[in-house]
mmCIF file of C-alpha atoms in Angstrom:
data_model
loop_
_atom_site.group_PDB
_atom_site.id
_atom_site.type_symbol
_atom_site.label_atom_id
_atom_site.label_comp_id
_atom_site.label_asym_id
_atom_site.label_seq_id
_atom_site.Cartn_x
_atom_site.Cartn_y
_atom_site.Cartn_z
ATOM 1 C CA VAL A 1 -18.797 -13.116 -5.736
ATOM 2 C CA LEU A 2 -19.687 -11.611 -2.347
ATOM 3 C CA GLN A 3 -21.644 -14.724 -1.411
ATOM 4 C CA LYS A 4 -18.784 -16.986 -2.497
ATOM 5 C CA TRP A 5 -16.380 -14.940 -0.382
ATOM 6 C CA VAL A 6 -18.686 -15.021 2.666
ATOM 7 C CA ASN A 7 -18.988 -18.817 2.256
ATOM 8 C CA ARG A 8 -15.167 -19.030 1.983
ATOM 9 C CA GLU A 9 -15.343 -20.578 -1.457
ATOM 10 C CA ILE A 10 -12.840 -17.983 -2.705
ATOM 11 C CA SER A 11 -9.818 -16.537 -0.918
ATOM 12 C CA ASN A 12 -9.379 -12.968 0.298
ATOM 13 C CA PHE A 13 -6.837 -12.492 -2.498
ATOM 14 C CA ASP A 14 -9.299 -13.660 -5.174
ATOM 15 C CA TYR A 15 -12.078 -11.508 -3.742
ATOM 16 C CA LEU A 16 -9.888 -8.387 -3.837
ATOM 17 C CA ILE A 17 -8.787 -9.096 -7.404
ATOM 18 C CA GLN A 18 -12.416 -9.500 -8.493
ATOM 19 C CA LEU A 19 -13.477 -6.300 -6.697
ATOM 20 C CA ASN A 20 -10.648 -4.400 -8.405
ATOM 21 C CA THR A 21 -11.751 -5.746 -11.774
ATOM 22 C CA MET A 22 -15.393 -4.815 -11.200
ATOM 23 C CA ALA A 23 -14.285 -1.323 -10.113
ATOM 24 C CA GLY A 24 -12.585 -0.867 -13.496
ATOM 25 C CA ARG A 25 -9.068 -1.343 -12.189
ATOM 26 C CA THR A 26 -6.691 -3.201 -14.479
ATOM 27 C CA TYR A 27 -3.029 -4.167 -14.880
ATOM 28 C CA ASN A 28 -3.217 -2.467 -18.295
ATOM 29 C CA ASP A 29 -3.585 1.051 -16.875
ATOM 30 C CA LEU A 30 -1.086 2.409 -14.347
ATOM 31 C CA ALA A 31 -3.524 5.151 -13.341
ATOM 32 C CA GLN A 32 -6.175 2.519 -12.486
ATOM 33 C CA TYR A 33 -3.900 -0.263 -11.238
ATOM 34 C CA PRO A 34 -5.335 -2.876 -8.831
ATOM 35 C CA VAL A 35 -5.041 -1.700 -5.214
ATOM 36 C CA PHE A 36 -4.462 -3.941 -2.175
ATOM 37 C CA PRO A 37 -4.245 -3.002 1.505
ATOM 38 C CA TRP A 38 -1.299 -2.807 3.830
ATOM 39 C CA ILE A 39 -2.357 -5.559 6.214
ATOM 40 C CA LEU A 40 0.493 -5.777 8.739
ATOM 41 C CA GLN A 41 2.065 -3.222 11.023
ATOM 42 C CA ASP A 42 4.846 -5.408 12.453
ATOM 43 C CA TYR A 43 7.920 -5.193 10.234
ATOM 44 C CA THR A 44 10.540 -5.382 13.028
ATOM 45 C CA SER A 45 9.958 -8.610 15.005
ATOM 46 C CA GLU A 46 12.196 -11.632 14.482
ATOM 47 C CA GLU A 47 9.108 -13.842 14.125
ATOM 48 C CA LEU A 48 5.672 -12.992 12.736
ATOM 49 C CA ASP A 49 2.872 -14.259 14.968
ATOM 50 C CA LEU A 50 -0.342 -14.262 12.914
ATOM 51 C CA ASN A 51 -2.361 -15.291 15.952
ATOM 52 C CA ASN A 52 -1.596 -11.943 17.584
ATOM 53 C CA PRO A 53 -4.045 -9.191 16.479
ATOM 54 C CA ALA A 54 -1.418 -6.558 17.360
ATOM 55 C CA VAL A 55 0.685 -7.421 14.288
ATOM 56 C CA PHE A 56 -2.116 -6.326 11.918
ATOM 57 C CA ARG A 57 -2.873 -2.860 10.642
ATOM 58 C CA ASP A 58 -6.249 -1.357 11.610
ATOM 59 C CA LEU A 59 -8.210 -2.008 8.409
ATOM 60 C CA SER A 60 -11.060 0.316 9.423
ATOM 61 C CA LYS A 61 -8.902 3.429 8.984
ATOM 62 C CA PRO A 62 -7.417 4.974 5.840
ATOM 63 C CA ILE A 63 -3.650 4.393 5.758
ATOM 64 C CA GLY A 64 -3.028 8.121 6.343
ATOM 65 C CA VAL A 65 -4.478 7.925 9.860
ATOM 66 C CA VAL A 66 -3.572 4.405 10.954
ATOM 67 C CA ASN A 67 -1.154 6.326 13.154
ATOM 68 C CA GLU A 68 -3.516 8.223 15.434
ATOM 69 C CA LYS A 69 -0.972 11.087 15.655
ATOM 70 C CA ASN A 70 -1.659 12.024 12.011
ATOM 71 C CA ALA A 71 -5.404 12.458 12.488
ATOM 72 C CA LYS A 72 -5.101 16.029 13.822
ATOM 73 C CA ALA A 73 -3.121 17.273 10.788
ATOM 74 C CA VAL A 74 -5.524 15.500 8.445
ATOM 75 C CA LYS A 75 -8.574 17.113 10.076
ATOM 76 C CA GLU A 76 -6.932 20.542 9.968
ATOM 77 C CA LYS A 77 -6.298 20.169 6.256
ATOM 78 C CA TYR A 78 -9.960 19.336 5.712
ATOM 79 C CA ASN A 79 -11.126 22.353 7.704
ATOM 80 C CA PHE A 80 -9.097 24.740 5.566
ATOM 81 C CA GLU A 81 -11.483 26.793 3.414
ATOM 82 C CA ASP A 82 -10.456 27.641 -0.154
ATOM 83 C CA PRO A 83 -11.044 31.435 -0.201
ATOM 84 C CA LEU A 84 -12.097 31.249 -3.866
ATOM 85 C CA GLY A 85 -14.454 28.361 -3.159
ATOM 86 C CA ILE A 86 -13.142 26.440 -6.176
ATOM 87 C CA ILE A 87 -11.496 23.497 -4.473
ATOM 88 C CA ASP A 88 -13.652 20.997 -2.614
ATOM 89 C CA LYS A 89 -12.485 20.086 0.886
ATOM 90 C CA PHE A 90 -10.166 17.098 1.239
ATOM 91 C CA HIS A 91 -8.115 15.195 3.809
ATOM 92 C CA TYR A 92 -5.379 14.057 1.428
ATOM 93 C CA GLY A 93 -3.864 15.900 -1.525
ATOM 94 C CA THR A 94 -2.439 12.682 -2.998
ATOM 95 C CA HIS A 95 -4.026 9.300 -3.597
ATOM 96 C CA TYR A 96 -3.689 5.742 -2.289
ATOM 97 C CA SER A 97 -3.097 4.480 -5.833
ATOM 98 C CA ASN A 98 -1.483 6.250 -8.760
ATOM 99 C CA ALA A 99 0.874 5.579 -11.656
ATOM 100 C CA ALA A 100 3.954 6.985 -9.901
ATOM 101 C CA GLY A 101 3.237 4.765 -6.883
ATOM 102 C CA VAL A 102 3.017 1.635 -9.019
ATOM 103 C CA MET A 103 6.339 2.477 -10.707
ATOM 104 C CA HIS A 104 7.802 3.236 -7.275
ATOM 105 C CA TYR A 105 7.113 -0.295 -6.066
ATOM 106 C CA LEU A 106 8.024 -2.036 -9.347
ATOM 107 C CA ILE A 107 11.139 -0.007 -10.202
ATOM 108 C CA ARG A 108 13.351 -3.130 -10.360
ATOM 109 C CA VAL A 109 11.352 -4.888 -13.097
ATOM 110 C CA GLU A 110 10.676 -3.875 -16.673
ATOM 111 C CA PRO A 111 8.757 -2.187 -18.210
ATOM 112 C CA PHE A 112 8.348 -0.198 -14.974
ATOM 113 C CA THR A 113 12.065 0.657 -14.763
ATOM 114 C CA THR A 114 11.946 2.390 -18.137
ATOM 115 C CA LEU A 115 8.664 4.113 -17.308
ATOM 116 C CA HIS A 116 10.153 5.377 -14.022
ATOM 117 C CA ILE A 117 13.199 6.761 -15.852
ATOM 118 C CA GLN A 118 10.950 8.505 -18.384
ATOM 119 C CA LEU A 119 8.920 10.013 -15.536
ATOM 120 C CA GLN A 120 12.127 11.307 -13.929
ATOM 121 C CA SER A 121 13.371 13.014 -17.127
ATOM 122 C CA GLY A 122 15.787 10.309 -18.183
ATOM 123 C CA ARG A 123 17.367 9.138 -14.923
ATOM 124 C CA PHE A 124 16.563 7.296 -11.707
ATOM 125 C CA ASP A 125 15.044 9.375 -8.923
ATOM 126 C CA CYS A 126 17.372 10.093 -5.994
ATOM 127 C CA ALA A 127 18.043 6.949 -3.954
ATOM 128 C CA ASP A 128 16.424 8.186 -0.729
ATOM 129 C CA ARG A 129 13.068 8.533 -2.456
ATOM 130 C CA GLN A 130 13.117 5.047 -3.954
ATOM 131 C CA PHE A 131 11.471 1.919 -2.642
ATOM 132 C CA HIS A 132 14.438 0.375 -0.857
ATOM 133 C CA SER A 133 13.064 -1.132 2.360
ATOM 134 C CA ILE A 134 9.688 -2.499 3.464
ATOM 135 C CA PRO A 135 10.182 -1.570 7.175
ATOM 136 C CA ALA A 136 11.327 1.953 6.178
ATOM 137 C CA THR A 137 8.365 2.386 3.810
ATOM 138 C CA TRP A 138 5.942 1.482 6.600
ATOM 139 C CA GLN A 139 7.708 3.823 9.025
ATOM 140 C CA ALA A 140 7.479 6.676 6.502
ATOM 141 C CA LEU A 141 3.718 6.073 6.209
ATOM 142 C CA MET A 142 3.366 6.224 9.967
ATOM 143 C CA ASP A 143 5.369 9.463 10.238
ATOM 144 C CA ASN A 144 3.893 11.321 7.278
ATOM 145 C CA PRO A 145 0.142 11.916 6.786
ATOM 146 C CA ASN A 146 0.881 13.055 3.214
ATOM 147 C CA ASP A 147 2.110 9.615 2.150
ATOM 148 C CA VAL A 148 -0.969 7.453 1.696
ATOM 149 C CA LYS A 149 0.138 4.727 -0.728
ATOM 150 C CA GLU A 150 -1.603 1.392 -0.297
ATOM 151 C CA LEU A 151 -0.069 -1.759 -1.818
ATOM 152 C CA ILE A 152 -0.272 -3.492 -5.189
ATOM 153 C CA PRO A 153 -1.168 -7.170 -5.675
ATOM 154 C CA GLU A 154 2.476 -8.085 -6.432
ATOM 155 C CA PHE A 155 3.222 -7.883 -2.691
ATOM 156 C CA PHE A 156 1.284 -11.140 -2.361
ATOM 157 C CA TYR A 157 2.644 -13.288 -5.190
ATOM 158 C CA PHE A 158 5.668 -11.843 -7.020
ATOM 159 C CA PRO A 159 8.982 -12.157 -5.099
ATOM 160 C CA GLU A 160 11.045 -11.030 -8.113
ATOM 161 C CA PHE A 161 10.012 -7.387 -7.738
ATOM 162 C CA LEU A 162 11.907 -7.293 -4.429
ATOM 163 C CA GLU A 163 15.196 -8.265 -6.090
ATOM 164 C CA ASN A 164 17.452 -6.171 -8.298
ATOM 165 C CA GLN A 165 17.934 -9.042 -10.737
ATOM 166 C CA ASN A 166 18.813 -6.676 -13.598
ATOM 167 C CA GLY A 167 21.610 -5.073 -11.608
ATOM 168 C CA PHE A 168 20.337 -1.490 -11.987
ATOM 169 C CA ASN A 169 22.455 1.216 -10.401
ATOM 170 C CA LEU A 170 19.868 2.753 -8.088
ATOM 171 C CA GLY A 171 22.339 4.994 -6.247
ATOM 172 C CA GLN A 172 23.133 5.186 -2.547
ATOM 173 C CA LEU A 173 21.307 6.560 0.488
ATOM 174 C CA GLN A 174 22.557 9.974 1.610
ATOM 175 C CA ILE A 175 23.005 9.381 5.323
ATOM 176 C CA SER A 176 24.041 5.708 5.605
ATOM 177 C CA LYS A 177 25.804 5.653 2.189
ATOM 178 C CA GLU A 178 24.182 2.235 1.729
ATOM 179 C CA LEU A 179 23.781 1.153 -1.899
ATOM 180 C CA VAL A 180 20.164 0.644 -2.964
ATOM 181 C CA ASN A 181 19.970 -2.882 -4.363
ATOM 182 C CA ASP A 182 17.487 -5.620 -3.342
ATOM 183 C CA VAL A 183 14.613 -4.387 -1.170
ATOM 184 C CA VAL A 184 15.364 -4.663 2.571
ATOM 185 C CA LEU A 185 12.875 -7.132 4.073
ATOM 186 C CA PRO A 186 11.340 -7.316 7.566
ATOM 187 C CA LYS A 187 13.432 -9.357 10.016
ATOM 188 C CA TRP A 188 10.845 -12.129 9.997
ATOM 189 C CA ALA A 189 11.345 -12.744 6.265
ATOM 190 C CA HIS A 190 14.435 -14.731 5.280
ATOM 191 C CA SER A 191 14.120 -14.257 1.506
ATOM 192 C CA PRO A 192 11.777 -12.557 -0.968
ATOM 193 C CA GLU A 193 9.946 -15.885 -1.389
ATOM 194 C CA ASP A 194 9.598 -16.211 2.393
ATOM 195 C CA PHE A 195 8.232 -12.651 2.610
ATOM 196 C CA ILE A 196 5.618 -13.311 -0.089
ATOM 197 C CA SER A 197 4.605 -16.627 1.478
ATOM 198 C CA LYS A 198 4.140 -15.140 4.979
ATOM 199 C CA HIS A 199 2.484 -11.988 3.628
ATOM 200 C CA ARG A 200 0.004 -14.076 1.656
ATOM 201 C CA LYS A 201 -0.664 -16.163 4.761
ATOM 202 C CA ALA A 202 -1.330 -12.943 6.671
ATOM 203 C CA LEU A 203 -3.805 -11.841 3.992
ATOM 204 C CA GLU A 204 -5.711 -15.122 4.367
ATOM 205 C CA SER A 205 -5.554 -15.095 8.182
ATOM 206 C CA GLU A 206 -8.603 -15.132 10.443
ATOM 207 C CA TYR A 207 -7.975 -11.560 11.550
ATOM 208 C CA VAL A 208 -7.946 -10.161 8.012
ATOM 209 C CA SER A 209 -10.921 -12.300 6.938
ATOM 210 C CA ALA A 210 -12.892 -10.745 9.813
ATOM 211 C CA HIS A 211 -11.868 -7.143 9.087
ATOM 212 C CA LEU A 212 -11.237 -6.904 5.336
ATOM 213 C CA HIS A 213 -14.747 -5.558 4.688
ATOM 214 C CA GLU A 214 -13.840 -2.435 6.717
ATOM 215 C CA TRP A 215 -11.077 -1.562 4.246
ATOM 216 C CA ILE A 216 -13.337 -2.430 1.290
ATOM 217 C CA ASP A 217 -15.874 0.111 2.611
ATOM 218 C CA LEU A 218 -13.175 2.804 2.379
ATOM 219 C CA ILE A 219 -11.853 1.944 -1.077
ATOM 220 C CA PHE A 220 -14.788 0.442 -2.953
ATOM 221 C CA GLY A 221 -17.780 1.051 -0.695
ATOM 222 C CA TYR A 222 -19.968 3.608 1.037
ATOM 223 C CA LYS A 223 -17.127 5.439 2.788
ATOM 224 C CA GLN A 224 -15.629 6.684 -0.491
ATOM 225 C CA ARG A 225 -17.548 9.975 -0.497
ATOM 226 C CA GLY A 226 -20.252 11.945 1.263
ATOM 227 C CA PRO A 227 -20.743 12.261 5.050
ATOM 228 C CA ALA A 228 -19.432 8.725 5.714
ATOM 229 C CA ALA A 229 -16.141 9.572 3.964
ATOM 230 C CA VAL A 230 -15.788 12.816 5.947
ATOM 231 C CA GLU A 231 -16.374 10.992 9.207
ATOM 232 C CA ALA A 232 -13.882 8.268 8.286
ATOM 233 C CA LEU A 233 -11.197 10.874 7.333
ATOM 234 C CA ASN A 234 -11.268 9.394 3.845
ATOM 235 C CA VAL A 235 -11.773 12.337 1.440
ATOM 236 C CA PHE A 236 -9.233 12.601 -1.404
ATOM 237 C CA TYR A 237 -8.519 15.696 -3.499
#
C-alpha cells in the first residue's frame, strides 16, 4: 500500500483509509473510529487558494500545538510530576479521536443523534458546545490546547452531515442568540457539497501529498510514543 501511495497509484484519501483499517480503526466502533487530519487553516478567506502553502495546517505538529502559543502550556503540563508516581506524564489529557468527538461531528445524522442524546442523559448538549460552525471549531482549536480533536473521514465525502435535514431542535447560542441549524461553512464554500469538493481537493493537493507522512508519523508511526513522541509534544494520557 505504501509503495502504491508513493507511486501515486492510490489517492491520499485511500491511503489514509487503508492505514486506519490496518491500525484496527473501523466505522463499527466509535471508540476506534477512522481518524483524518485537519489539513487547512484558512477558514475565513472568500476564495481558497490551494497553490498557497499558507492556507494549509502544519502537518508536522499535533493539532494541540499547531498554534505555537499553546506549546508552552502543553510543555508545562508534561513537566508536572504526579506526587504518587501513578500517572505517566502526558501533554494532553484528552485524545484526538474518541466516541464523543465522533458524535459531536455527526450529531445531525442518525444513529449518532440518538447516541449523542443518550450520552447527554436524554437531551441535546447545550448549543454552545455543539458542532455548529467549521470556522469557529478551528478557532477553538487554536485558542485551546485542551481541545485536540482531529477530523473524521466524512469531512471529505459526506455533505449531508453538515445539514440539519431532520430538523432537530439544537437550541440557540447564548451570546448571539443564533439558532443552531446547518453547520456554518467557511466563506469560500458556497454549499455543503462545495465544501466537501474543495476540502477533498485540498487533501489531494501537492502540498498535502508532500507533507502527509509527517502527520502519519504522529498518529500511526514512530512519534506515537517514546522519546520521539515527547520531543514532538505528542504524548496522550
